């Protein structure tokens, strides 16, 4: 299996790994967002969904089995995603040790230029998010197995809601560039479909961000209580 | 027209450099940017100062010799991309302040003033940017038909002038656009198939020893005087990934 | 000195076969023991260096550029000829040979030209195999177009970048040999002298342009593929750095310089727009396939082109040369344009321009077709002049473009100095007094890929065991001379810049030794050039030092050699009391103003021997024998 190491050693290999892990994370985030929409259907639906997640695959696997498998996959993805991001950033800094006095961007979007800091915000957010809504240490009024309650009471604190909104905007930017860049990293170019890649990235970045932001907003405005 | 240019002056690779301001006076809007520098240089020499060193030759955008960062943009054109020698002074306004810097990248050490050493790009070509066919061993030219669209696409990539603007403009100092242009030019043609996968692996490996990596900023494409598309980068990535998934044996028989 | 062309005997079509069969061969296992210096990596030098490397020789290749791919060949736009007859329009090797001889106004060597036509076919095969993306038809086969003064379609092209693509083919082959270790590349190295040991060329002296160091390099043979000298005119279509130093220095070391006065003025260039102008841009000749050239019928007509009605326009090429019309050969088209401008009918602010009008073609073929054919050229014109050629006619004017003259070589491309080979535009060989469009690329590549790598073996085989090393006193002497010149240039400490001298020299040459020449003007020009040259060495101002990158110093050395060459050009033009191709002496013209050759007296190659700074060069004549072609007056009417 030396070729795996060999492949990952190259920058293009790292980008491919980044793209694949990024897509997995994106897929998860998408499903996560869809699931969270149940918030609007009321407590039973959301809690039922959470329960379903925990018992998924049962009895073939023990309770929470699938959840743990997916958590491990996600964790591995996060590790590789971050490792390659950091490694490539170091390579790139070295490749341009001296900058320009005057530097103008012609094509690079704001999103493209903030991938690294955006990523860091997302990481911090993910950690906070786990402590907040999964394990509860960062939650004042955490009730095990009642996600609906945890979400609503959590977002009623304005600065928590604000942090969620900011982090999800960062996520939106990250996806806007990442989902587009991914096609190139994986070599998916095709004259007929190329224009769709930008549209795809834009659409999903907007959908995910809008939906995710809507949750804290809905709580703050009292639509969901 | 009259402008002020701030030019990076540096006597040698090791010397410390800095900006020096010069007045460019009575410049015709029909002059090219390099002709404006000629005028400034003439007046510098007359005053007993050494001329600003910059590289140039064809002055029609094809040899790839010229190149400098003008107001933060490689080759200086913000509309249609072109080589520095094709940029005309009519793109500037009376009284403009213009900052002129050399290409900057670890792989492009400064030789003097605005002249940098771009030989790293040749090294990438040496790694595999060719078709191994000795003189005399070629078959009849029309033996292998090539679909016109394929030839056109290959030509799009082959148009690269190796000026290095892509590297200079890229915030990561990456040479991806340059390398992918050569990989695609040859990899698209039937004649380039036998070495296609070996070529991409060898060229990419050498490229990565010297240059940064791609984060799809798209800056390279925006300043490329030949408008080479970043889609070629995707093509190179695809070939590289495919090559890595093939066994050595498959690569050597070209499947 | 006797100039022996070493043309093999026998019928024209068998000569090259015969020559190859007669060459001594170098044992394959001995090839790596031979060092060959190749100066230049344009089409000629690049192809030669790569091929010699493939054959197993030990090659050292020198260019003043930062990369071999920047040679001036990269700028060629139009195309390359080859007698493939893919169009089935009656083309053949013989026809290409004949067209080239006729186009050159019967001043080229038959045997060389025939070989060139034969090899043209192999060049296309080689280029395609290397990955040169020539234009193709929808069926996938190679496309051709007609080009520059011929009536068959035999020109292969890659958009408007044929030279670039062919050079990249050679460059890639060269880089492959560099990677394999058979070629060692010396970029940013300018050859400043040739070293001759016991009468044989055995090395060169170079200056490393990145450090300023002067270095000696020894070898078993030296090949020069250093391009043409049209920059003697200051303004030309050549790249800024193109110069004569390599061949001029070799000339001073004994190589005869042939036909220096044969220079080509290209009809379709963008006119000069001011004093700041640093070079002239060529608009591909292919534009003449669809554009119509005209000026107003009356003098001093200041109306815009669209205000001038059809009846008041003079389509002078169509009028004078009804059968070739706008496609008349370059020398003829250029002179005709100059003539109408001299009559005061020129257009544009300077009055030095004629219209190249596409209005008819656009209305006949539609704008999309014109865009497809010439889009990039129109864009280039628009960028430079800020005028849109789809709307108003282009303005064009002739400009110095190519030099048919160069170092004299025999059939094997060796100069009269044994071991010194000269290829590409740097030699005088194949184009006679005028070069046809798309033939220079052909010649450079034929020389570099197919002729030199074979013919050089004949010389090398006799040199086994005769190696010299750079420790010989000849190297030290040449180095001292180079250093002396450098310090004289730096030490002049005058008041005028190199460019100002170059511009003035160019002005003299353009006025008196340009498109039209006469004895009186040429004599005057010689005096002016000599006076200016003396002034140059006294008053030139070159700052900086020798041991560092110094662009003023580089230029100063090149311009110094242009001065010497300019004098020889005038002398050669004076000596040639006839008009032929690019050399037009106003005293020798037919009643209707066409060039008048004098085959009895001037059917020879004029090869000049350097005899010293203070003495006149000595003329040697190589008579031109025409066994196959009957000499006739060129007519394009
Ligand atoms: C604008 C333009 C368009 C043209 N279009 C066409 C066309 O369409 N078709 C056609 O057939 N021809 C065309 N020509 C002519 C043709 O391009 C040239 O004649 C030909 O390319 C010359 O090739 P070369 O190899 O002899 O020299 P060049 O390509 O000029 O190469 C010279 C080489 O020598 C090196 N060199 C020179 N002096 C020294 C020195 N002292 N020390 C070290 N290195 C040195 C340089 O670095 C360079 O590598 C065109 C010419 C011009 C100017
Ligand atoms: C600490 C957390 C993160 C960091 C530091 C980070 C950093 C990066 C960086 C630097 C890139 C490359 C950008 C480029 O090529 O221009 C990238 C790409 C990407 N990221 Fe992240 N990221 C993080 C988290 C995430 C998360 C949580 C997701 C999923 C929702 C994600 C999805 C993507 C995708 C899809 C790509 C595209 C991959 C590619 O360019 O081929 N990232 N990330
Ligand atoms: S000088 Fe040749 S590309 Fe600008």
Coordinates of C-alpha atoms in Angstrom, one line a residue, chain A residues 3 6-7 9-13 15-16 88-89 91-109 112-116 177 180-191 194 197, chain B residues 19 69 71-73 77-78 99 101-107 167-173 176 204-205 207-208 210-219 222-223 230-231 233-238 240-241 244-245:
Chain A
X3 CA 1.0 4.1 -3.2
X6 CA 2.9 8.2 -1.9
X7 CA -0.4 9.6 -3.2
X9 CA 2.4 12.9 0.1
X10 CA 1.8 14.8 -3.1
X11 CA -0.1 18.1 -2.9
X12 CA -2.6 17.0 -5.5
X13 CA -3.2 13.8 -3.5
X15 CA -6.3 18.1 -2.3
X16 CA -8.1 15.0 -3.4
X88 CA -0.7 22.6 2.2
X89 CA -0.9 25.9 3.9
X91 CA 3.8 24.5 1.7
X92 CA 2.1 27.5 0.2
X93 CA 3.6 29.9 2.7
X94 CA 7.0 28.6 1.9
X95 CA 6.4 29.0 -1.8
X96 CA 5.9 32.7 -1.4
X97 CA 8.1 33.9 1.4
X98 CA 8.0 37.5 0.3
X99 CA 4.7 39.2 -0.5
X100 CA 3.9 42.2 -2.6
X101 CA 3.7 45.7 -1.4
X102 CA 0.7 46.1 -3.4
X103 CA -1.5 43.2 -4.1
X104 CA -4.8 43.1 -6.0
X105 CA -7.1 40.2 -6.5
X106 CA -8.8 39.8 -9.9
X107 CA -10.6 36.6 -9.5
X108 CA -10.2 35.2 -6.0
X109 CA -13.5 35.4 -4.2
X112 CA -11.7 31.5 -1.5
X113 CA -9.4 33.8 0.4
X114 CA -10.9 32.9 3.8
X115 CA -10.9 29.2 3.6
X116 CA -8.3 28.7 6.2
X177 CA -15.7 27.8 -2.5
X180 CA -16.8 24.2 -6.4
X181 CA -13.1 23.7 -5.8
X182 CA -13.8 20.0 -5.0
X183 CA -14.7 19.3 -8.6
X184 CA -11.4 20.6 -9.8
X185 CA -9.4 18.8 -7.1
X186 CA -11.0 15.5 -8.2
X187 CA -10.5 16.3 -11.8
X188 CA -14.2 16.5 -12.6
X189 CA -14.2 18.7 -15.5
X190 CA -16.5 18.4 -18.4
X191 CA -17.3 21.0 -21.0
X194 CA -18.7 22.9 -16.0
X197 CA -20.4 23.3 -10.8
Chain B
X19 CA 11.4 51.0 -4.0
X69 CA 3.8 43.1 -11.0
X71 CA -0.1 47.9 -9.1
X72 CA -0.5 44.5 -7.6
X73 CA -1.4 42.7 -10.8
X77 CA -3.8 44.6 -17.1
X78 CA -7.1 44.6 -15.2
X99 CA 4.0 50.4 -8.2
X101 CA 7.6 44.9 -8.4
X102 CA 9.4 41.8 -9.6
X103 CA 7.6 38.4 -9.8
X104 CA 7.9 37.0 -6.3
X105 CA 8.1 33.3 -5.4
X106 CA 10.6 31.2 -3.7
X107 CA 11.2 29.5 -7.0
X167 CA 3.0 31.8 -10.4
X168 CA 3.6 35.4 -9.6
X169 CA -0.1 36.2 -9.2
X170 CA -1.0 33.0 -7.3
X171 CA -1.1 33.7 -3.6
X172 CA 0.3 30.3 -3.1
X173 CA 3.1 30.6 -5.6
X176 CA -0.3 24.5 -11.6
X204 CA 3.8 17.1 -10.9
X205 CA 6.4 15.7 -8.6
X207 CA 6.6 21.0 -9.8
X208 CA 5.7 20.3 -6.2
X210 CA 9.6 24.0 -6.0
X211 CA 6.1 25.6 -6.1
X212 CA 3.1 25.9 -4.0
X213 CA -0.2 24.1 -4.4
X214 CA -3.5 25.1 -5.9
X215 CA -6.5 26.4 -4.0
X216 CA -8.5 27.4 -7.0
X217 CA -8.3 31.1 -6.5
X218 CA -8.5 31.5 -10.2
X219 CA -6.0 34.4 -10.1
X222 CA -7.2 36.0 -14.7
X223 CA -3.7 37.3 -15.5
X230 CA -8.1 26.5 -15.1
X231 CA -10.1 23.6 -16.4
X233 CA -5.8 22.1 -13.8
X234 CA -8.7 19.8 -13.2
X235 CA -7.6 17.8 -16.2
X236 CA -4.1 17.4 -14.8
X237 CA -5.5 16.5 -11.4
X238 CA -7.6 13.8 -13.0
X240 CA -2.5 12.4 -11.9
X241 CA -5.1 10.7 -9.7
X244 CA -1.7 6.9 -9.1
X245 CA -4.5 4.4 -9.2

